[in-house]
CSV table of C-alpha atoms and ligand atoms in Angstrom, one decimal:
chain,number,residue,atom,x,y,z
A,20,UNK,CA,-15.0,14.2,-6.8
A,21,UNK,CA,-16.3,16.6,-9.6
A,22,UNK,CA,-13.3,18.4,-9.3
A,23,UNK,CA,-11.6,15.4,-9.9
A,24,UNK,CA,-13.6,14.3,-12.8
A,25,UNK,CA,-13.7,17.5,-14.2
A,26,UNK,CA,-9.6,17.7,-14.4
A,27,UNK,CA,-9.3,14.0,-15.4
A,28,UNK,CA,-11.2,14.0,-18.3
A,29,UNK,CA,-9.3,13.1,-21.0
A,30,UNK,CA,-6.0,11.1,-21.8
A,31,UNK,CA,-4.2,14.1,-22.7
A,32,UNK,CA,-4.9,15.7,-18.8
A,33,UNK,CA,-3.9,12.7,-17.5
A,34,UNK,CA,-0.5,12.2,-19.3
A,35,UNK,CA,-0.4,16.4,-18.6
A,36,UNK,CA,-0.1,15.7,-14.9
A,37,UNK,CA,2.1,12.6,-14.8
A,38,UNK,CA,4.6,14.6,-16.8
A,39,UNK,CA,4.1,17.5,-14.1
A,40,UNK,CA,4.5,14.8,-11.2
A,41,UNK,CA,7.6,12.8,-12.9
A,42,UNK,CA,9.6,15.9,-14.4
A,43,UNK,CA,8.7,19.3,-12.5
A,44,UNK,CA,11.5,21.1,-13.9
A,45,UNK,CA,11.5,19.7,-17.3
A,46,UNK,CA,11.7,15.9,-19.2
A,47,UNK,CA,15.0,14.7,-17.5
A,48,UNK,CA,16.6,11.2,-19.2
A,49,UNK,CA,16.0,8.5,-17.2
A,50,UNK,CA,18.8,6.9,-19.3
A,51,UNK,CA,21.7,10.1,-19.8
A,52,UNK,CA,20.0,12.7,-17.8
A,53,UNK,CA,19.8,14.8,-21.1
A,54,UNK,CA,16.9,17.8,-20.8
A,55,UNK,CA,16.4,18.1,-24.3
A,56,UNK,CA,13.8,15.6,-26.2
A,57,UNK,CA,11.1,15.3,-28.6
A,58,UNK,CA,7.2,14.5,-28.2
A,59,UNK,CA,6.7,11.2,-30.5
A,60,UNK,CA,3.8,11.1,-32.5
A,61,UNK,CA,3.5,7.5,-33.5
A,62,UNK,CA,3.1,6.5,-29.9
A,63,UNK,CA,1.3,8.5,-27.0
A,64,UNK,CA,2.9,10.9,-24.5
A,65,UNK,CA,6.2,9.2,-25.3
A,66,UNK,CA,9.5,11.3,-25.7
A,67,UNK,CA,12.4,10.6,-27.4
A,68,UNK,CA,16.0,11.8,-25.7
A,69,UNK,CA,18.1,14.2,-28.2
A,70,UNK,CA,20.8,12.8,-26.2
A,71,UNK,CA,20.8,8.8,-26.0
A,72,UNK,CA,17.6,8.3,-28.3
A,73,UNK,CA,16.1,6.3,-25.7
A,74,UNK,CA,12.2,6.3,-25.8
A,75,UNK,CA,10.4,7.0,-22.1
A,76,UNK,CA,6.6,7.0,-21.9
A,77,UNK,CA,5.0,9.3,-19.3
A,78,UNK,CA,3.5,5.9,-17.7
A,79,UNK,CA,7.2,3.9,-18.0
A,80,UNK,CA,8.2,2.7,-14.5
A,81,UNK,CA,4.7,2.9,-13.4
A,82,UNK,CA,1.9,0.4,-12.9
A,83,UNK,CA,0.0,1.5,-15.7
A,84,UNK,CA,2.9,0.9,-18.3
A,85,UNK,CA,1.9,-0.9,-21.4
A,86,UNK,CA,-1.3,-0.8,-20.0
A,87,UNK,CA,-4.6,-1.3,-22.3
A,88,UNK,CA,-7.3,0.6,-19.9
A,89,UNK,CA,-7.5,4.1,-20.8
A,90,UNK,CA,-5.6,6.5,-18.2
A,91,UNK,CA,-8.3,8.0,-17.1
A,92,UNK,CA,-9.8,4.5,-15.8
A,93,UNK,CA,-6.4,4.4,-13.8
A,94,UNK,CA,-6.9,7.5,-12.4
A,95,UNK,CA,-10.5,6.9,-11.6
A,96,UNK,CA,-9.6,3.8,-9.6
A,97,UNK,CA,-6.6,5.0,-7.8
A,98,UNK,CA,-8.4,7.8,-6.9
A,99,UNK,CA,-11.5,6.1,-5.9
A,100,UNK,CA,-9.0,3.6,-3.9
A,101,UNK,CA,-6.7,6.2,-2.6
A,102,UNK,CA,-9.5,8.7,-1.2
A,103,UNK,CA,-12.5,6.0,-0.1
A,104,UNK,CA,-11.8,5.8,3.6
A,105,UNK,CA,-12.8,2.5,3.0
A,106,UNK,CA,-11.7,1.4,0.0
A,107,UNK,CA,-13.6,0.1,-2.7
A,108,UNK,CA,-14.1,-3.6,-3.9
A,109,UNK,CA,-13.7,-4.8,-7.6
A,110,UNK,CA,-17.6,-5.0,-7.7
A,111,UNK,CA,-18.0,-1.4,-7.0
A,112,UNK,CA,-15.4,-0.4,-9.1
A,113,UNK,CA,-16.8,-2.0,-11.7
A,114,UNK,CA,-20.2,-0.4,-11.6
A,115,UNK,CA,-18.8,2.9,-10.4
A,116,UNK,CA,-16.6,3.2,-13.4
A,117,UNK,CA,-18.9,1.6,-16.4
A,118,UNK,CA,-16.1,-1.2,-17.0
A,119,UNK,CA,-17.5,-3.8,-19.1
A,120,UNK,CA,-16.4,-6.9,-16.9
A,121,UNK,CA,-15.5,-7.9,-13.1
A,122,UNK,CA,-12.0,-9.4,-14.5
A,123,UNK,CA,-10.7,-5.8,-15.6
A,124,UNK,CA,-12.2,-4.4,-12.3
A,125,UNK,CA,-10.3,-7.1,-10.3
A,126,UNK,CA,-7.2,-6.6,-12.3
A,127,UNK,CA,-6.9,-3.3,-11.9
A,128,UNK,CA,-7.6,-3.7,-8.2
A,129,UNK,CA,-5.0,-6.1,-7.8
A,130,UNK,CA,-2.3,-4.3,-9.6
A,131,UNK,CA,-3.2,-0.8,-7.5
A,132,UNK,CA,-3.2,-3.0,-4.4
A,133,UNK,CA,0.8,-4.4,-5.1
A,134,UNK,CA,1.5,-0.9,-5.2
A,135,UNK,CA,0.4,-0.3,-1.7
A,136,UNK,CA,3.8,-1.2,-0.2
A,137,UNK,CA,7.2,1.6,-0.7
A,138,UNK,CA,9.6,-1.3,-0.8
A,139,UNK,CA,11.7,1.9,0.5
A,140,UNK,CA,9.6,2.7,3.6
A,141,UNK,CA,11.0,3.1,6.8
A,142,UNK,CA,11.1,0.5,9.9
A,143,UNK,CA,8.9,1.7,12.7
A,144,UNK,CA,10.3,3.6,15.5
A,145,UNK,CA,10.2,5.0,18.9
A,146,UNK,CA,7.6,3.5,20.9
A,147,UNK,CA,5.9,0.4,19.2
A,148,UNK,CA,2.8,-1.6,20.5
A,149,UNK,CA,2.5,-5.0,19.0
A,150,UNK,CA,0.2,-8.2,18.9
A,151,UNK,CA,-0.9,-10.8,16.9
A,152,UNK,CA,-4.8,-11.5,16.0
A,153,UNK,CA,-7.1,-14.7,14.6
A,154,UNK,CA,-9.2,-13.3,12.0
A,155,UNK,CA,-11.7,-16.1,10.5
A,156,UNK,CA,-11.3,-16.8,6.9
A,157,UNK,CA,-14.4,-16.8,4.2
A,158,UNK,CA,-14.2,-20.6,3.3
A,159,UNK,CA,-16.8,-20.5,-0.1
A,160,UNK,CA,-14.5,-21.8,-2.6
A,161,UNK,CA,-11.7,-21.7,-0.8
A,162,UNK,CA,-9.4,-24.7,-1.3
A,163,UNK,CA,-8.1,-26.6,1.7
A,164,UNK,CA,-4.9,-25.9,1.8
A,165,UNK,CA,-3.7,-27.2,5.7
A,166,UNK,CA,-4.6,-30.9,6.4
A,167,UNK,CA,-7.3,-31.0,9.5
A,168,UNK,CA,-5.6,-30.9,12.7
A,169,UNK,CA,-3.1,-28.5,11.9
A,170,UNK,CA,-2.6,-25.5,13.9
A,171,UNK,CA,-3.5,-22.5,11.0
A,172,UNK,CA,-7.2,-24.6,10.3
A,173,UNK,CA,-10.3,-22.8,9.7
A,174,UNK,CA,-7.8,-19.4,11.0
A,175,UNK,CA,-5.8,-17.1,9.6
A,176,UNK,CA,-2.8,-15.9,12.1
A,177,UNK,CA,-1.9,-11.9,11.5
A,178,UNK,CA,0.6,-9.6,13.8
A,179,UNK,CA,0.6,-6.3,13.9
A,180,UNK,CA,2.3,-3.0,15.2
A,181,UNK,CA,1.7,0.1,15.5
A,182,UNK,CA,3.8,2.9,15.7
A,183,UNK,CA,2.7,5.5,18.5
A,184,UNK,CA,3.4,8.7,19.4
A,185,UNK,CA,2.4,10.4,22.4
A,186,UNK,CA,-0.3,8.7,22.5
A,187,UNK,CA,-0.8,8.9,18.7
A,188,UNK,CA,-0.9,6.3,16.5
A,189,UNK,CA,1.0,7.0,13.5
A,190,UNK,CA,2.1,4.1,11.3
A,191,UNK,CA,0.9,0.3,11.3
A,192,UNK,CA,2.3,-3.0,9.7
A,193,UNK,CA,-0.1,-6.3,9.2
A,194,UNK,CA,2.0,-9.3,8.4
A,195,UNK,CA,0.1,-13.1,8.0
A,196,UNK,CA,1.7,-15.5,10.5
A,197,UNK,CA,1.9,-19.3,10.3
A,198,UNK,CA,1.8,-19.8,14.0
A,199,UNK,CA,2.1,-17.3,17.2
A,200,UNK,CA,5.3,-19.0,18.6
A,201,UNK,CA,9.0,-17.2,18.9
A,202,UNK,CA,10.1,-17.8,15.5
A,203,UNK,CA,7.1,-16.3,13.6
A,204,UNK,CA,7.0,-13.9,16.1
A,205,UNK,CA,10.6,-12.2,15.5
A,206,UNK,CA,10.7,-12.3,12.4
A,207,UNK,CA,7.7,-9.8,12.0
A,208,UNK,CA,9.1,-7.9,14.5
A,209,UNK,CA,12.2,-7.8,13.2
A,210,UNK,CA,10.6,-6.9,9.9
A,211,UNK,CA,8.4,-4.0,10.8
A,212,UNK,CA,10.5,-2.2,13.6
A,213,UNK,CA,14.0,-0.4,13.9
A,214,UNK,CA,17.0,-1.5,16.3
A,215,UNK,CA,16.0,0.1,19.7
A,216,UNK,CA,12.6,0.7,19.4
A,217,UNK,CA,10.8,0.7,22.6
A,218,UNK,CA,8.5,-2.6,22.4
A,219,UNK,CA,4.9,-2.9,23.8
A,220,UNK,CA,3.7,-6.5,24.0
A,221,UNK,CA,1.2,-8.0,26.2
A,222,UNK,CA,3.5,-11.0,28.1
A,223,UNK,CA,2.9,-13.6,25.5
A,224,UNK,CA,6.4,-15.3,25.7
A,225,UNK,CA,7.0,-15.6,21.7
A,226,UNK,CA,8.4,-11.6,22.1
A,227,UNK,CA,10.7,-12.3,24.7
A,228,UNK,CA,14.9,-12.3,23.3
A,229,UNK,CA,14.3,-10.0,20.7
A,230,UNK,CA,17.7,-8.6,19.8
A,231,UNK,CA,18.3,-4.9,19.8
A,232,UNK,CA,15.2,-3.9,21.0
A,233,UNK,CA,13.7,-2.7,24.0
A,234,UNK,CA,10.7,-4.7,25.4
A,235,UNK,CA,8.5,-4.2,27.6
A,236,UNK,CA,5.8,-6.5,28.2
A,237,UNK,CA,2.9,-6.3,30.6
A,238,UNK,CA,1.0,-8.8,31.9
A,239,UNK,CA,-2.5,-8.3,31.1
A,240,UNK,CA,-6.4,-10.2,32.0
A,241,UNK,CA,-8.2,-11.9,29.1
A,242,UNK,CA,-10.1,-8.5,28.4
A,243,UNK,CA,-7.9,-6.0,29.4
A,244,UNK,CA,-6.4,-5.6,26.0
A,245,UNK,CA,-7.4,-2.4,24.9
A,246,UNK,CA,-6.4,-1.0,27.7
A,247,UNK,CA,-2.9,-2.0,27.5
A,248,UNK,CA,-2.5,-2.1,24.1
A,249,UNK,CA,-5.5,0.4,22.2
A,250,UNK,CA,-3.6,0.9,19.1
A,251,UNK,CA,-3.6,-2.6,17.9
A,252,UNK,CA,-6.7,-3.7,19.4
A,253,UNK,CA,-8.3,-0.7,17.3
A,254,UNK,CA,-6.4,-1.8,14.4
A,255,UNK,CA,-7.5,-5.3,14.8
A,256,UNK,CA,-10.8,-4.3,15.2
A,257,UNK,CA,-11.1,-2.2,12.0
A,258,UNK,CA,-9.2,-4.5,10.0
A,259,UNK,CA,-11.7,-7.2,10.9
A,260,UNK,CA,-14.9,-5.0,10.6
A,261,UNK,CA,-13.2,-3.6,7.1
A,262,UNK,CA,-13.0,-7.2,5.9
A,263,UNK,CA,-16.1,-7.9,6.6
A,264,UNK,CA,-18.4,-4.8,5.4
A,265,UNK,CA,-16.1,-4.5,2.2
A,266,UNK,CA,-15.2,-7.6,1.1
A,267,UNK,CA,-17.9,-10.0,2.9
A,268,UNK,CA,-15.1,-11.9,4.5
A,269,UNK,CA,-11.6,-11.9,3.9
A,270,UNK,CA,-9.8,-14.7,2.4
A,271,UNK,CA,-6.8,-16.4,2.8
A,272,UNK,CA,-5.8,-16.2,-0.9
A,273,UNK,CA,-3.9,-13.3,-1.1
A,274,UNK,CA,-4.5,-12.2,2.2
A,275,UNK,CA,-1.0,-10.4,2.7
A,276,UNK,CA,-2.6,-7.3,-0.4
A,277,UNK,CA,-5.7,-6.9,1.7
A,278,UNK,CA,-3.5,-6.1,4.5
A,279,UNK,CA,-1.7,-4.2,2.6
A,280,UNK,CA,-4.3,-1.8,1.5
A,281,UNK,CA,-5.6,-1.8,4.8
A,282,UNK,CA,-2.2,-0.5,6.3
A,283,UNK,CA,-1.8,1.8,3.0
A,284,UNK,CA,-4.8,3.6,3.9
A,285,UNK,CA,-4.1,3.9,7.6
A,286,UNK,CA,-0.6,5.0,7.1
A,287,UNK,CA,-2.4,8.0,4.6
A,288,UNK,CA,-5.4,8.8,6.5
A,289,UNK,CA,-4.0,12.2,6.9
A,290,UNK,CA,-2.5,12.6,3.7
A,291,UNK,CA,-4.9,11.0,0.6
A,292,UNK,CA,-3.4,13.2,-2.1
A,293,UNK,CA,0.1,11.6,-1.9
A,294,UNK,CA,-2.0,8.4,-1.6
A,295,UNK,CA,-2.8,8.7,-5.2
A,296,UNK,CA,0.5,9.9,-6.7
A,297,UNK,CA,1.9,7.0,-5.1
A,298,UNK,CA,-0.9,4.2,-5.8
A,299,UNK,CA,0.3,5.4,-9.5
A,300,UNK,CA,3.3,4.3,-8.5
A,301,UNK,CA,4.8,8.4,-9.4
A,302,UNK,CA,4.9,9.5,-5.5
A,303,UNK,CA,8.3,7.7,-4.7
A,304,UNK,CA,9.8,8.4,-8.5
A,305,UNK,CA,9.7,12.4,-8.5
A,306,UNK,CA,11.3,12.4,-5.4
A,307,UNK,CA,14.9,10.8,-5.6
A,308,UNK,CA,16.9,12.8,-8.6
A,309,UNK,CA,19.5,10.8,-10.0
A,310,UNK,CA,22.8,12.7,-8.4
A,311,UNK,CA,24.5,13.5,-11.9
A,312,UNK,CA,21.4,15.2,-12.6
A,313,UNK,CA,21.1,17.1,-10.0
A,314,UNK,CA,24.9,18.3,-10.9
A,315,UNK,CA,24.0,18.8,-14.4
A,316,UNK,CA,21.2,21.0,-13.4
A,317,UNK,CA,23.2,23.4,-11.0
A,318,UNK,CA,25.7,23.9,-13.7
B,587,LIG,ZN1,19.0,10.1,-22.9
């Protein structure tokens, strides 16, 4: 953490290493691909191309872009979020970081949580277990948004997976439900898995007919999960625990970011540096070179 702070303390270290993170060999065009461009000095860490003239900011595709809040507050929070093993709530962020109000805390928890999901990432694989949880939702000022009587009252309906591998858990997915029957049901699996995974399930009927996948489904006693299924039930079990010690009760508003950030922070448990980059929303962007550039480069 003093590291951290020690490295990240001013603007210009900050831009320093997203221009490191975004351009490793060298400012690359995101518009021509042209190399060659010049450091403009009526507006921060922005270069223009020698090639196209277009202007690209070290932040530009990221979530900070046109961002007010110093980069060194962004920093600060995604690392504080990235690297917490349990996250971190607005409230402690705010008081952790000096910022003058809750609303910039929650903002800037809000906009680091929508970068918690790789809209590239890849469908789990291999062998899967899956299940679906109640999780009771913190009703102060919450609006009523299902008529009494409705299935969904009072509840909030979540499936999960988890992706294991020799008896290692590797990746999860959280998904809110409506309701636990077939239709709800697939599409979550059909969501979070690849064709031909090898499905788990306890023999709740709703993952029965699942095309292109492999299910097996035992049938289990009222308090037997965990045996059959541990990876979920663990999941479940944190989740619900996480909820409550860091946020006091989960809500249904947004529910989907919270799990979200829970699943981002499993899915990195073993890897909390590339957490960061990518809560920046840089991790995915150094990686794919645009292929003209990549010829332009070799030649
Ligand atoms: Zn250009």
């Amino acid at each position: 953490m003093i590291e951290f702070q020690v490295r990240f303390a001013s603007e210009r270290a900050c831009a320093e290493y997203l221009f490191e993170r975004r351009w490793p060999e060298g400012f690359v065009c995101p518009g021509c691909g042209e190399g060659r461009a010049w450091l403009l000095k009526t507006k921060a860490f922005t270069y223009e191309c020698a090639g196209c003239g277009r202007q690209t900011s070290v932040t530009a595709g990221t979530i900070m872009h046109a961002s007010k809040l110093p980069l060194t507050i962004w920093f600060w929070a995604a690392f504080l979020m990235a690297t917490h093993s349990n996250g971190i709530s607005a409230l402690q962020l705010q008081s952790q970081l000096g910022l003058g109000s809750y609303r910039t805390a929650w903002m800037l928890c809000a906009k680091l949580r929508r970068a918690m999901v790789n809209p590239e990432r890849e469908p789990l694989s291999g062998v899967v277990e899956a299940d679906e949880t109640i999780i009771p939702f913190r009703t102060k000022n919450d609006p009523i948004v299902v008529p009494a009587g409705r299935s969904g009252v009072g509840k909030m309906l979540v499936a999960g997976a988890v992706e294991v591998d020799g008896g290692t858990p590797r990746r999860a997915r959280l998904k809110v439900i409506e309701g636990f029957g077939k239709h709800d049901i697939h599409a979550f699996v059909l969501g979070a898995v690849a064709p031909n995974t090898r499905l788990v399930t306890d023999d709740w009927p709703s993952y029965n007919d699942l095309p292109d996948i492999k299910h097996k489904a035992i049938t289990i006693g009222p308090m037997a999960a965990h045996i059959v299924l541990p990876w979920t039930h663990r999941l479940f079990s944190n989740l619900k625990r996480w909820g409550l010690g860091v946020y006091h009760g989960l809500r249904r508003t947004n529910l989907q970011h919270y799990l979200d950030e829970f699943v981002f922070r499993f899915n990195r448990r073993r890897t909390r540096h590339a957490a960061f980059d990518t809560l920046l929303g840089i991790g995915a962007r150094t990686a794919p070179v645009p292929y003209h550039v990549l010829i332009r480069k070799a030649a």
